[in-house]
Amino acid sequence: MKRWHLKQSKIDIHAIAADLGIQRATAAVLANRNLVSKQDARRFMLPDAKNLIDATQLKDMEKAVSLLMAAIQNGTSIAVYGDYDVDGVTSCSILTRSITRCGGNVCYYVPHRQHEGYGLNMQAVKKLAEDGIGLLLTCDNGISAINEIALAKQNHMTVVVLDHHEPGFIENAKKERVDLLPPADAIVDHKQQACHYPFPYLCAAGISYKFALLLLHQFGHYDERLEKELLCLATLATVCDIVDLLGENRTLVQLGLREIPHTTNIGLQALLKAIQKNDMPITETDIGFQIGPCINATGRLESGQIAVELFCTDNPQRAAKIAEHLVTLNNERKELTDQASAQIIAQLEQQNQPLDSVLVLFQEDVHESIAGIVAGRMKDKYYHPTIMLTGASEGIKGSARSIPGYHIFEALCSCKELFTRFGGHAMAAGLSMPKENIALLRKRLNENCPLTQEDMIPILRIEQILSFSEIHQGLAEELQLLAPFGKENPKPMFATIQIWVTRLRLVGKNKNIMQMQLLEEKTGTYLHAISFQGYSDMEKLLKELYPNQDCDTILSSGKLPMPLDIVYTIGLNSYQGNTSVQLEIKDFRVSKTHGTN
């Protein structure tokens, strides 16, 4: 069951359509995003690097660049300390390549997920100090590493933090939030309260990209080829880290998607070839579901250092070998994730009690590297904030994924004494804790959870109710100009009422994907559609409507005996050289005109 919410706008979409020369449906989407002028629409649909914000508006950015310049000029040993996910890997690669180009004495360090966990750790700082590192540059971590950075300072390191996570905080006597910041020499993080950067949604690679360009310009080593390579890496992270795809992020991804198929980065070229995407257009979907998971798989099952090496090597043979290894690791990760998810679902389905508002799940033998993916799957399936806890070498580790309306990082902050480490942001977090604290964590989070039952029903936000007669190839192509789609710019969904399924076919390995021919009777318009997740919902609906009939018999007849109201996205399907409109069904209900509803 989902909630359908029709977006309401007081803006005259007919006037927008006429003014911009676009379809009513496209005008509705622009109006719902408050893009009502030609200038706003043009800026949204046509990327321009000139729209990027001056990077020096980020607090401490100029200071950070100056510190790196001095270290490079003085021959100081520099360590770039990254993370094992796509954002951390690409940030580390961007910074390592740009510092190398400027002549810096640089190495990179990515912590091992299982042995070290997220972020800076004391042992790593000690090792870097023993190795003679004079400047420590963190990326995609560091904002919460108060004790670790204090140790680095004790070891006479200059420390620069590039991060995008929320800092820890306390409330003063006036109930005002006060950031708890590490004693670094420069902190570039737009989430700190003292930073007034106008777009606080960059991922770490986005910040690293802007930092790198400033550094390259300062040294006079800027060249367009390297800039495009770094842009491609920042694009991967911006999509995979699920930051808001608006403003600067949208511009970076739009520009980056154009460059990725032609990238000169040897490692990215090899990875595209390994997943059979070389010399092909790349979309945000390709990044999110194919490229990104291969990069993440190294940090999950082995070491993120491998992925950094891929993007930093200039050896095509070495790059090809690493890329193939990434694909193999990702296939292994898929199998582990499927097995773990099936186990968790089986446990939850066997419970004879309602689900907690916040799911705190513990499975000792789930590979800790896939805890975040499993948490995400459970969050998507049950639409509850979910924390997946697994056994670790010391205590328990976990990953959290949330839903709109529940700030998971702030919720964990209210229980911070239960953890040995934690960090994150509104929609995702990671933590370590003693096993004996699991029950107390579950209790406290659920006692203080502000979510209502309605909050835990997914919402489908519908742009406009359309007639099938308005849907054609030109509209589908026009809507594609609104891509890339993602957080805060979802793929537009529309609705149409009283539609008949005149042909239905079950396809796929498990025969649970529905291919349909749909008819809008009042206009006599037919359209093709597909539903990837609707089979079980259709089965349930038919059992409720026709309890005395066999659902398989109804489905095998190739048509349905009742009209539906449907919610869908509009796309194009190409087959044997022919292109046609195809709807992807996101939800359906029996039409209110049907007597049994």
Coordinates of C-alpha atoms in Angstrom, one line a residue, residues 59-60 63 118 120 122 125 136 138 141-153 157-169 178-189 191-193:
K59 CA 35.1 28.1 5.1
D60 CA 38.8 27.4 5.4
K63 CA 43.6 28.2 4.1
Y118 CA 35.2 4.0 9.1
L120 CA 40.6 7.9 11.1
M122 CA 44.5 5.8 16.3
V125 CA 47.6 7.9 12.8
L136 CA 47.4 14.6 6.8
T138 CA 41.3 13.6 5.2
N141 CA 35.9 11.7 7.0
G142 CA 37.6 13.6 9.7
I143 CA 34.8 15.9 11.0
S144 CA 34.2 13.6 14.0
A145 CA 37.8 12.4 14.5
I146 CA 38.5 14.6 17.5
N147 CA 40.8 12.3 19.4
E148 CA 42.5 11.0 16.3
I149 CA 43.3 14.4 15.0
A150 CA 44.5 15.5 18.4
L151 CA 47.0 12.6 18.2
A152 CA 48.1 13.7 14.8
K153 CA 48.7 17.2 16.1
M157 CA 51.3 16.8 11.6
T158 CA 49.5 19.6 9.8
V159 CA 45.9 18.4 9.4
V160 CA 43.4 19.4 6.8
V161 CA 39.9 18.0 6.8
L162 CA 37.7 17.8 3.7
D163 CA 34.4 16.3 4.7
H164 CA 30.6 16.7 4.1
H165 CA 29.3 14.8 7.1
E166 CA 27.5 16.3 10.1
P167 CA 29.8 17.3 13.0
G168 CA 28.9 16.1 16.5
F169 CA 27.3 18.7 18.6
V178 CA 27.3 24.0 19.3
D179 CA 29.5 22.0 16.9
L180 CA 32.1 19.7 18.3
L181 CA 35.0 20.1 15.9
P182 CA 38.4 18.4 15.7
P183 CA 41.6 20.4 16.3
A184 CA 42.6 20.5 12.6
D185 CA 44.5 23.3 11.0
A186 CA 41.7 23.7 8.4
I187 CA 38.2 22.2 8.2
V188 CA 36.4 22.4 4.9
D189 CA 32.9 21.1 5.6
K191 CA 27.8 21.2 7.4
Q192 CA 29.7 23.1 10.1
Q193 CA 27.6 26.0 11.4

